[in-house]
Amino acid sequence: MAAQSTLKSCSSCQAAFTSYSQHPPFAGIPQAKAPFQCLANLTVDTHSRGSSLTNKGNCTMALHTGALIAGLPIELIIMIFQYACNDIQRWLTALSLSLVSREWRSIAHALPELWTHIVVDIRRTGRLEMVLWYLHLSRDAPLDVKIDILGDEWESEHTLSLRQVFRNATRWQRADIRCSSEDLQVLKGIKKVGVSMLEILRFDVAGSGLEVEKCKAFWDAPRLREYAPGGVAPSECVVAWGQLKTVVIRDFFGGELFEGLRDAEGMEELVMDEECFFGSAFGAGISIPLSASRLTMRSVPRLVDSTFMGAFSLPSLTVVDISIAHGSAVDSRFVPSLVGMLKRSECSLRELTLVNVPLDDEAVLNILVCTPQLRALALHEPAREHCITNAFLSTVSLPELRKLDLVWSYDACEERVLDLVERLEKLEAVVLGRRFGLGLSETTVEGMNVLRKGGLMVSQW
């Protein structure tokens, strides 16, 4: 049952409103043990034209809103507020905006979507007053919840905060939970309410070596479409793998999740996050087909050659996106493993993206040989390893290609680049550019203009 129906509510927009701590949304809030800076120590003077936001015991910041904001349309202010509050990592932004002036508070309180990010972290935030305010002002809007209860810094107020967040579990749309195996029992309160609106779940479980009851709070989540298991004991959380559309592999991925990934019959996208890696014996000697049509890699996982690439095939694969951070290393066995997986899958790849992947031209050509039906290619070479060379440009053959995106450093002759574009007869759109902010030559720009006049969509990166 939602908190609003079980606790007495009061008007949150009275003219006499001066402080969140003095004007609680619900009756019966226990007195905090210590002043809480974001609420108890912040007040706003609403009687002056240039409102003053005061942090007691620290400093005063005069925010003269009349000159800067008065001329802006209300629609634009709303868009700015919505943009500023769309990240749960900055979930206190809505509170800060509402403390600037009476006008800003009125706007913020009228927009439930600004208050939908709620964080309960036993080491940092999640005090009861703040949680109740966010639940109150978000009204019935879907919630984005982050809960971190890993540790022993528990206080009674954290328990009360969790209880209120759990009572609103029917409104959860996204949930990011981090806990130990022993704390899984705390989550039983979620199951009693249900998570009928939950679509995205990120769950980290730190193992303890003890036999504990698995968390089944998310087993009956009819809308759950994306799941990101993590920690050393991710199988402690039970989900309906068969209904998932996206699976994000994070942290350690051992054999305990093998069956879950295999049972994800409706999976459309498989994502390898930046920190994922596999157990050395994972999937040895097995090749299980997965239903995913899209493979996204934000890293090249360790031990990938002997584990994941050999454990699964993706016969329905049409899109591969490998975009990694600058400076990331790639094992020399990665390309043979990827090529082997593509050949074994016998898939018809349509889109391939390789961004900052340190491969030479021969390695990229070996990958492209497996993709004769490719429709779109995005190739951004990293700073050190060069794959877009004159030899590559002269050799590559992609007769079905419609879209081409090339970003190179030094080794490629721009004339050869234009020759490749002209050679691809079915090409419809092309993006060309050089790294490090280097511009294209005048001759190349003129050539691009000629191609543009011929009907090709040409743009510069």
Short mmCIF file of C-alpha atoms in Angstrom, two decimals:
data_model
loop_
_atom_site.label_atom_id
_atom_site.label_comp_id
_atom_site.label_asym_id
_atom_site.label_seq_id
_atom_site.Cartn_x
_atom_site.Cartn_y
_atom_site.Cartn_z
CA MET A 1 0.00 0.00 0.00
CA ALA A 2 1.35 3.44 -0.91
CA ALA A 3 2.61 5.65 1.89
CA GLN A 4 0.21 8.43 0.96
CA SER A 5 -2.80 6.30 1.89
CA THR A 6 -1.43 5.16 5.23
CA LEU A 7 0.02 8.40 6.62
CA LYS A 8 -1.72 11.70 7.13
CA SER A 9 -0.77 14.17 4.41
CA CYS A 10 -0.74 17.95 4.50
CA SER A 11 -0.53 20.69 1.90
CA SER A 12 3.05 21.07 0.65
CA CYS A 13 2.64 24.46 -1.02
CA GLN A 14 1.34 26.77 1.72
CA ALA A 15 2.34 30.41 1.55
CA ALA A 16 3.90 30.12 5.01
CA PHE A 17 6.26 27.36 3.84
CA THR A 18 9.83 28.21 4.96
CA SER A 19 11.61 24.93 5.62
CA TYR A 20 11.19 21.27 4.72
CA SER A 21 12.19 20.25 8.24
CA GLN A 22 9.54 22.54 9.78
CA HIS A 23 6.86 21.52 7.30
CA PRO A 24 6.94 17.70 7.09
CA PRO A 25 4.69 16.00 4.51
CA PHE A 26 3.44 13.41 7.00
CA ALA A 27 2.64 13.43 10.68
CA GLY A 28 4.57 11.34 13.17
CA ILE A 29 8.10 11.70 11.81
CA PRO A 30 10.57 10.80 14.60
CA GLN A 31 13.07 13.46 15.60
CA ALA A 32 16.41 12.88 13.88
CA LYS A 33 19.36 12.16 16.15
CA ALA A 34 21.49 14.85 14.49
CA PRO A 35 20.73 17.83 12.23
CA PHE A 36 20.49 16.82 8.59
CA GLN A 37 22.12 19.43 6.37
CA CYS A 38 19.88 19.06 3.33
CA LEU A 39 16.69 19.56 5.35
CA ALA A 40 17.13 20.73 8.93
CA ASN A 41 19.88 23.27 8.17
CA LEU A 42 18.44 24.77 5.00
CA THR A 43 15.75 27.46 5.01
CA VAL A 44 14.61 29.88 2.38
CA ASP A 45 13.50 33.48 2.82
CA THR A 46 10.45 33.85 0.60
CA HIS A 47 9.66 37.45 1.55
CA SER A 48 12.45 39.16 -0.37
CA ARG A 49 12.51 39.65 -4.12
CA GLY A 50 16.02 38.28 -4.45
CA SER A 51 15.68 35.09 -2.44
CA SER A 52 18.52 34.08 -0.14
CA LEU A 53 19.42 30.43 0.40
CA THR A 54 21.01 30.03 3.83
CA ASN A 55 23.06 27.13 5.16
CA LYS A 56 23.17 27.69 8.91
CA GLY A 57 26.67 27.74 10.34
CA ASN A 58 28.28 27.95 6.93
CA CYS A 59 27.61 30.74 4.46
CA THR A 60 24.83 32.55 2.65
CA MET A 61 24.44 32.56 -1.14
CA ALA A 62 22.33 35.35 -2.57
CA LEU A 63 20.44 34.08 -5.60
CA HIS A 64 18.76 36.98 -7.37
CA THR A 65 16.33 35.12 -9.57
CA GLY A 66 14.39 38.11 -10.87
CA ALA A 67 16.91 39.32 -13.42
CA LEU A 68 17.87 35.93 -14.86
CA ILE A 69 14.65 33.95 -14.80
CA ALA A 70 11.82 36.48 -15.03
CA GLY A 71 11.98 36.71 -18.81
CA LEU A 72 12.10 32.99 -19.52
CA PRO A 73 8.91 31.20 -20.60
CA ILE A 74 7.60 28.79 -17.99
CA GLU A 75 7.87 25.95 -20.53
CA LEU A 76 11.61 26.56 -20.86
CA ILE A 77 12.12 26.61 -17.09
CA ILE A 78 10.26 23.31 -16.83
CA MET A 79 12.50 21.77 -19.50
CA ILE A 80 15.61 22.99 -17.66
CA PHE A 81 14.36 21.53 -14.38
CA GLN A 82 13.51 18.21 -16.01
CA TYR A 83 16.92 17.98 -17.63
CA ALA A 84 18.69 18.84 -14.38
CA CYS A 85 16.82 16.16 -12.44
CA ASN A 86 16.97 13.23 -14.87
CA ASP A 87 19.92 11.44 -13.24
CA ILE A 88 19.62 9.47 -10.01
CA GLN A 89 23.26 10.27 -9.23
CA ARG A 90 22.10 13.88 -8.75
CA TRP A 91 18.85 13.04 -7.04
CA LEU A 92 19.05 15.97 -4.58
CA THR A 93 18.86 18.49 -7.44
CA ALA A 94 15.08 18.79 -7.15
CA LEU A 95 15.42 19.67 -3.47
CA SER A 96 18.09 22.28 -4.22
CA LEU A 97 15.99 23.90 -6.95
CA SER A 98 12.95 24.12 -4.70
CA LEU A 99 14.95 26.04 -2.08
CA VAL A 100 15.98 28.90 -4.38
CA SER A 101 12.76 30.91 -4.36
CA ARG A 102 9.01 30.69 -3.93
CA GLU A 103 8.53 30.67 -7.71
CA TRP A 104 11.00 27.85 -8.23
CA ARG A 105 9.47 25.88 -5.38
CA SER A 106 6.02 26.22 -6.91
CA ILE A 107 7.32 24.92 -10.25
CA ALA A 108 9.27 22.06 -8.67
CA HIS A 109 6.34 20.96 -6.49
CA ALA A 110 4.06 20.96 -9.54
CA LEU A 111 6.31 18.50 -11.43
CA PRO A 112 6.10 15.01 -9.89
CA GLU A 113 8.74 13.66 -12.28
CA LEU A 114 11.44 15.76 -10.58
CA TRP A 115 11.01 13.80 -7.35
CA THR A 116 10.98 10.24 -8.67
CA HIS A 117 14.66 9.43 -7.92
CA ILE A 118 15.00 8.04 -4.39
CA VAL A 119 18.23 6.83 -2.79
CA VAL A 120 18.61 4.95 0.48
CA ASP A 121 22.31 4.44 1.23
CA ILE A 122 23.18 3.48 4.80
CA ARG A 123 26.58 5.16 4.45
CA ARG A 124 25.40 8.44 2.94
CA THR A 125 21.79 9.41 2.38
CA GLY A 126 18.27 8.14 2.73
CA ARG A 127 17.02 9.89 5.87
CA LEU A 128 13.36 9.38 6.57
CA GLU A 129 12.30 13.02 6.16
CA MET A 130 13.81 13.23 2.69
CA VAL A 131 12.40 9.89 1.55
CA LEU A 132 8.91 10.87 2.70
CA TRP A 133 9.13 14.21 0.93
CA TYR A 134 10.16 12.60 -2.35
CA LEU A 135 7.42 9.98 -2.08
CA HIS A 136 4.91 12.71 -1.33
CA LEU A 137 5.89 15.12 -4.11
CA SER A 138 6.30 12.40 -6.75
CA ARG A 139 2.62 11.57 -6.25
CA ASP A 140 1.82 8.48 -8.35
CA ALA A 141 4.69 8.82 -10.85
CA PRO A 142 6.93 5.77 -11.52
CA LEU A 143 10.01 5.66 -9.27
CA ASP A 144 13.71 5.14 -9.92
CA VAL A 145 15.04 3.60 -6.69
CA LYS A 146 18.61 2.98 -5.55
CA ILE A 147 19.13 0.99 -2.34
CA ASP A 148 22.56 0.26 -0.88
CA ILE A 149 22.40 -1.61 2.42
CA LEU A 150 25.78 -3.33 2.20
CA GLY A 151 27.55 -2.66 5.48
CA ASP A 152 26.91 -2.44 9.21
CA GLU A 153 26.13 1.28 9.58
CA TRP A 154 22.43 0.57 10.11
CA GLU A 155 20.29 3.00 12.08
CA SER A 156 16.61 2.78 12.95
CA GLU A 157 15.91 5.66 10.57
CA HIS A 158 17.31 3.65 7.65
CA THR A 159 14.92 0.83 8.51
CA LEU A 160 11.99 3.26 8.52
CA SER A 161 13.13 4.75 5.20
CA LEU A 162 13.33 1.31 3.59
CA ARG A 163 9.89 0.45 4.94
CA GLN A 164 8.37 3.51 3.23
CA VAL A 165 10.19 2.82 -0.05
CA PHE A 166 9.06 -0.83 0.04
CA ARG A 167 5.45 0.25 0.60
CA ASN A 168 5.69 2.07 -2.73
CA ALA A 169 7.22 -0.89 -4.59
CA THR A 170 4.23 -0.98 -6.91
CA ARG A 171 5.51 2.30 -8.36
CA TRP A 172 9.08 1.13 -8.97
CA GLN A 173 10.08 1.33 -12.62
CA ARG A 174 13.86 1.02 -12.14
CA ALA A 175 15.65 -0.49 -9.16
CA ASP A 176 19.35 -0.65 -8.31
CA ILE A 177 19.96 -2.77 -5.19
CA ARG A 178 23.22 -3.64 -3.43
CA CYS A 179 23.28 -5.87 -0.37
CA SER A 180 24.89 -8.89 1.24
CA SER A 181 23.45 -12.39 1.27
CA GLU A 182 22.43 -11.99 4.91
CA ASP A 183 20.40 -8.87 4.08
CA LEU A 184 18.27 -10.60 1.43
CA GLN A 185 15.63 -11.23 4.09
CA VAL A 186 15.16 -7.47 4.39
CA LEU A 187 13.81 -7.46 0.85
CA LYS A 188 10.90 -9.75 1.73
CA GLY A 189 8.81 -6.63 2.30
CA ILE A 190 8.94 -5.98 -1.45
CA LYS A 191 7.31 -9.29 -2.31
CA LYS A 192 4.33 -8.55 -0.05
CA VAL A 193 3.56 -5.39 -2.04
CA GLY A 194 4.65 -6.51 -5.50
CA VAL A 195 6.64 -4.82 -8.27
CA SER A 196 4.04 -4.73 -11.02
CA MET A 197 5.64 -1.74 -12.83
CA LEU A 198 9.32 -2.77 -12.55
CA GLU A 199 11.07 -2.77 -15.93
CA ILE A 200 14.80 -2.52 -15.16
CA LEU A 201 16.62 -4.27 -12.29
CA ARG A 202 20.27 -3.97 -11.30
CA PHE A 203 21.11 -6.30 -8.43
CA ASP A 204 24.45 -6.81 -6.64
CA VAL A 205 24.80 -9.48 -3.98
CA ALA A 206 27.95 -9.87 -1.88
CA GLY A 207 28.30 -13.50 -0.82
CA SER A 208 28.97 -14.57 2.74
CA GLY A 209 29.55 -18.30 2.39
CA LEU A 210 26.37 -19.00 4.35
CA GLU A 211 23.31 -20.88 3.16
CA VAL A 212 20.57 -18.27 2.80
CA GLU A 213 17.13 -18.21 1.29
CA LYS A 214 17.15 -16.78 -2.22
CA CYS A 215 15.43 -13.47 -2.91
CA LYS A 216 12.18 -14.07 -4.79
CA ALA A 217 10.85 -10.53 -4.52
CA PHE A 218 11.28 -9.99 -8.27
CA TRP A 219 10.08 -13.34 -9.54
CA ASP A 220 6.58 -11.98 -10.16
CA ALA A 221 7.57 -8.82 -12.06
CA PRO A 222 5.42 -9.00 -15.22
CA ARG A 223 7.06 -5.99 -16.92
CA LEU A 224 10.69 -6.80 -16.13
CA ARG A 225 12.62 -6.55 -19.40
CA GLU A 226 16.21 -5.71 -18.39
CA TYR A 227 18.30 -7.42 -15.74
CA ALA A 228 21.89 -6.66 -14.70
CA PRO A 229 23.15 -9.21 -12.15
CA GLY A 230 26.37 -8.48 -10.30
CA GLY A 231 28.43 -9.25 -7.23
CA VAL A 232 29.89 -12.60 -6.28
CA ALA A 233 26.55 -14.27 -5.59
CA PRO A 234 24.16 -12.96 -8.28
CA SER A 235 22.18 -16.20 -8.45
CA GLU A 236 20.77 -15.41 -4.99
CA CYS A 237 18.21 -13.21 -6.78
CA VAL A 238 15.57 -15.17 -8.67
CA VAL A 239 14.05 -13.61 -11.80
CA ALA A 240 12.00 -14.93 -14.71
CA TRP A 241 14.78 -15.15 -17.30
CA GLY A 242 12.41 -16.23 -20.05
CA GLN A 243 10.69 -12.80 -20.23
CA LEU A 244 13.88 -10.68 -20.32
CA LYS A 245 14.68 -8.60 -23.39
CA THR A 246 18.09 -7.27 -22.26
CA VAL A 247 20.71 -8.92 -20.06
CA VAL A 248 23.70 -6.90 -18.85
CA ILE A 249 26.72 -8.92 -17.73
CA ARG A 250 28.70 -7.15 -15.02
CA ASP A 251 31.48 -8.10 -12.63
CA PHE A 252 32.23 -11.81 -12.33
CA PHE A 253 30.13 -14.09 -14.50
CA GLY A 254 30.63 -17.73 -13.49
CA GLY A 255 28.88 -20.98 -14.24
CA GLU A 256 26.12 -20.26 -11.69
CA LEU A 257 24.44 -17.89 -14.16
CA PHE A 258 24.99 -20.09 -17.18
CA GLU A 259 21.55 -21.67 -16.97
CA GLY A 260 19.85 -18.30 -16.52
CA LEU A 261 21.42 -16.88 -19.66
CA ARG A 262 20.60 -20.04 -21.55
CA ASP A 263 16.95 -19.82 -20.42
CA ALA A 264 16.54 -16.22 -21.61
CA GLU A 265 14.64 -17.34 -24.68
CA GLY A 266 13.17 -13.90 -25.38
CA MET A 267 16.45 -12.00 -25.05
CA GLU A 268 17.02 -9.41 -27.75
CA GLU A 269 20.21 -7.74 -26.52
CA LEU A 270 23.21 -9.02 -24.58
CA VAL A 271 25.44 -6.34 -23.05
CA MET A 272 28.94 -6.84 -21.64
CA ASP A 273 29.61 -3.99 -19.25
CA GLU A 274 33.01 -2.43 -18.65
CA GLU A 275 34.04 -4.59 -15.69
CA CYS A 276 32.74 -8.02 -16.64
CA PHE A 277 34.96 -11.08 -16.75
CA PHE A 278 34.43 -14.82 -16.77
CA GLY A 279 35.52 -17.84 -14.80
CA SER A 280 38.25 -19.87 -16.49
CA ALA A 281 36.05 -22.97 -16.76
CA PHE A 282 32.93 -21.14 -17.88
CA GLY A 283 31.25 -22.83 -20.83
CA ALA A 284 34.20 -25.07 -21.67
CA GLY A 285 33.39 -27.36 -24.60
CA ILE A 286 29.81 -26.09 -24.94
CA SER A 287 28.07 -24.08 -27.65
CA ILE A 288 24.55 -23.06 -26.65
CA PRO A 289 22.51 -20.88 -29.05
CA LEU A 290 21.22 -17.60 -27.61
CA SER A 291 18.29 -15.65 -29.03
CA ALA A 292 19.93 -12.19 -28.84
CA SER A 293 19.96 -10.23 -32.08
CA ARG A 294 22.23 -7.50 -30.66
CA LEU A 295 25.59 -7.86 -28.91
CA THR A 296 26.94 -4.77 -27.14
CA MET A 297 30.41 -4.80 -25.61
CA ARG A 298 31.73 -1.96 -23.46
CA SER A 299 34.88 -3.95 -22.74
CA VAL A 300 36.67 -6.99 -24.06
CA PRO A 301 36.29 -9.33 -21.09
CA ARG A 302 39.22 -11.24 -19.73
CA LEU A 303 39.38 -14.90 -20.71
CA VAL A 304 36.85 -14.20 -23.44
CA ASP A 305 38.60 -16.44 -25.95
CA SER A 306 38.29 -19.63 -23.89
CA THR A 307 34.98 -18.92 -22.23
CA PHE A 308 32.11 -16.84 -23.55
CA MET A 309 32.90 -16.93 -27.26
CA GLY A 310 33.21 -20.69 -27.07
CA ALA A 311 30.21 -21.21 -24.82
CA PHE A 312 27.51 -19.60 -26.95
CA SER A 313 26.47 -18.95 -30.51
CA LEU A 314 24.09 -16.22 -31.67
CA PRO A 315 22.33 -17.40 -34.84
CA SER A 316 19.93 -14.42 -34.82
CA LEU A 317 22.69 -11.82 -34.40
CA THR A 318 22.27 -8.76 -36.64
CA VAL A 319 24.03 -5.97 -34.68
CA VAL A 320 27.45 -5.95 -32.98
CA ASP A 321 28.52 -2.79 -31.15
CA ILE A 322 32.00 -2.87 -29.57
CA SER A 323 32.76 0.57 -28.15
CA ILE A 324 35.39 0.60 -25.42
CA ALA A 325 37.21 3.25 -23.40
CA HIS A 326 40.36 4.94 -24.66
CA GLY A 327 43.51 3.05 -23.81
CA SER A 328 41.85 -0.32 -23.22
CA ALA A 329 43.96 -3.34 -24.10
CA VAL A 330 42.70 -6.21 -26.23
CA ASP A 331 44.18 -9.70 -26.05
CA SER A 332 45.56 -10.98 -29.35
CA ARG A 333 43.16 -13.95 -29.13
CA PHE A 334 40.08 -11.73 -29.22
CA VAL A 335 39.74 -11.46 -33.01
CA PRO A 336 40.03 -15.22 -33.68
CA SER A 337 37.47 -15.80 -30.93
CA LEU A 338 35.04 -13.24 -32.37
CA VAL A 339 35.49 -14.55 -35.91
CA GLY A 340 34.99 -18.11 -34.68
CA MET A 341 31.78 -17.14 -32.89
CA LEU A 342 30.43 -15.35 -35.98
CA LYS A 343 31.21 -18.32 -38.22
CA ARG A 344 29.74 -20.79 -35.75
CA SER A 345 26.60 -18.68 -35.38
CA GLU A 346 26.04 -18.54 -39.15
CA CYS A 347 24.32 -15.21 -38.61
CA SER A 348 23.56 -12.45 -41.11
CA LEU A 349 25.20 -9.44 -39.48
CA ARG A 350 23.73 -6.12 -40.64
CA GLU A 351 25.42 -3.52 -38.41
CA LEU A 352 28.97 -3.47 -37.02
CA THR A 353 30.47 -0.78 -34.76
CA LEU A 354 34.12 -0.82 -33.66
CA VAL A 355 35.04 2.27 -31.61
CA ASN A 356 38.46 2.60 -29.95
CA VAL A 357 39.12 -1.13 -30.38
CA PRO A 358 42.91 -1.50 -30.81
CA LEU A 359 42.98 -3.72 -33.89
CA ASP A 360 45.19 -3.58 -36.98
CA ASP A 361 43.87 -3.55 -40.53
CA GLU A 362 44.33 -7.30 -41.00
CA ALA A 363 42.27 -8.07 -37.91
CA VAL A 364 39.40 -5.84 -39.06
CA LEU A 365 39.47 -7.39 -42.53
CA ASN A 366 39.24 -10.86 -40.97
CA ILE A 367 36.10 -9.75 -39.14
CA LEU A 368 34.55 -8.17 -42.25
CA VAL A 369 35.08 -11.35 -44.26
CA CYS A 370 32.45 -12.94 -41.98
CA THR A 371 29.93 -10.16 -42.67
CA PRO A 372 29.24 -10.06 -46.42
CA GLN A 373 25.66 -8.80 -45.87
CA LEU A 374 26.72 -5.82 -43.74
CA ARG A 375 24.50 -2.73 -44.17
CA ALA A 376 26.16 -0.32 -41.74
CA LEU A 377 29.80 -0.02 -40.61
CA ALA A 378 31.16 2.43 -38.01
CA LEU A 379 34.93 2.23 -37.60
CA HIS A 380 36.73 4.67 -35.27
CA GLU A 381 40.35 3.71 -34.82
CA PRO A 382 42.04 4.41 -31.47
CA ALA A 383 44.99 6.71 -31.01
CA ARG A 384 47.71 4.05 -31.10
CA GLU A 385 46.56 1.13 -33.25
CA HIS A 386 45.72 1.99 -36.86
CA CYS A 387 43.25 -0.12 -38.79
CA ILE A 388 42.13 2.39 -41.43
CA THR A 389 45.17 2.17 -43.68
CA ASN A 390 45.64 2.47 -47.42
CA ALA A 391 45.84 -1.33 -47.62
CA PHE A 392 42.54 -1.63 -45.76
CA LEU A 393 40.81 0.95 -47.96
CA SER A 394 42.00 -0.80 -51.12
CA THR A 395 41.02 -4.29 -49.96
CA VAL A 396 37.70 -3.94 -48.18
CA SER A 397 34.66 -5.09 -50.13
CA LEU A 398 31.15 -4.60 -48.76
CA PRO A 399 28.71 -4.72 -51.69
CA GLU A 400 25.55 -4.33 -49.55
CA LEU A 401 26.78 -1.43 -47.39
CA ARG A 402 24.36 1.51 -47.00
CA LYS A 403 25.97 3.52 -44.18
CA LEU A 404 29.66 4.15 -43.54
CA ASP A 405 31.23 5.99 -40.60
CA LEU A 406 35.05 6.30 -40.69
CA VAL A 407 37.28 8.19 -38.24
CA TRP A 408 41.03 7.78 -38.68
CA SER A 409 44.30 9.26 -37.47
CA TYR A 410 47.22 9.50 -39.89
CA ASP A 411 47.83 6.38 -41.94
CA ALA A 412 44.97 6.70 -44.42
CA CYS A 413 45.24 8.78 -47.58
CA GLU A 414 42.11 10.90 -47.90
CA GLU A 415 42.01 10.26 -51.63
CA ARG A 416 41.80 6.52 -50.94
CA VAL A 417 38.92 7.18 -48.53
CA LEU A 418 36.94 8.95 -51.25
CA ASP A 419 37.77 6.15 -53.69
CA LEU A 420 36.24 3.64 -51.26
CA VAL A 421 33.09 5.76 -50.90
CA GLU A 422 32.68 5.94 -54.68
CA ARG A 423 33.30 2.20 -55.00
CA LEU A 424 30.46 1.27 -52.66
CA GLU A 425 27.57 1.43 -55.12
CA LYS A 426 24.69 1.04 -52.63
CA LEU A 427 25.99 3.58 -50.13
CA GLU A 428 23.36 6.08 -48.94
CA ALA A 429 25.06 7.95 -46.08
CA VAL A 430 28.66 8.53 -45.05
CA VAL A 431 30.42 10.24 -42.13
CA LEU A 432 34.12 11.03 -42.44
CA GLY A 433 36.53 12.57 -39.96
CA ARG A 434 39.94 12.57 -38.34
CA ARG A 435 40.91 12.20 -34.73
CA PHE A 436 42.52 14.84 -32.54
CA GLY A 437 40.44 17.61 -34.08
CA LEU A 438 42.31 17.45 -37.39
CA GLY A 439 40.38 18.81 -40.33
CA LEU A 440 40.04 17.34 -43.79
CA SER A 441 41.89 18.86 -46.71
CA GLU A 442 40.19 21.29 -49.08
CA THR A 443 40.42 18.73 -51.87
CA THR A 444 38.61 16.15 -49.70
CA VAL A 445 35.91 18.66 -48.75
CA GLU A 446 35.37 19.49 -52.40
CA GLY A 447 35.10 15.78 -53.18
CA MET A 448 32.52 15.38 -50.42
CA ASN A 449 30.50 18.25 -51.90
CA VAL A 450 30.51 16.52 -55.28
CA LEU A 451 29.25 13.31 -53.67
CA ARG A 452 26.58 15.31 -51.85
CA LYS A 453 25.36 16.82 -55.13
CA GLY A 454 25.11 13.31 -56.51
CA GLY A 455 22.51 12.44 -53.87
CA LEU A 456 24.72 10.90 -51.18
CA MET A 457 24.20 12.07 -47.59
CA VAL A 458 27.68 13.24 -46.57
CA SER A 459 28.70 14.76 -43.24
CA GLN A 460 31.95 15.48 -41.46
CA TRP A 461 32.64 13.94 -38.03
#
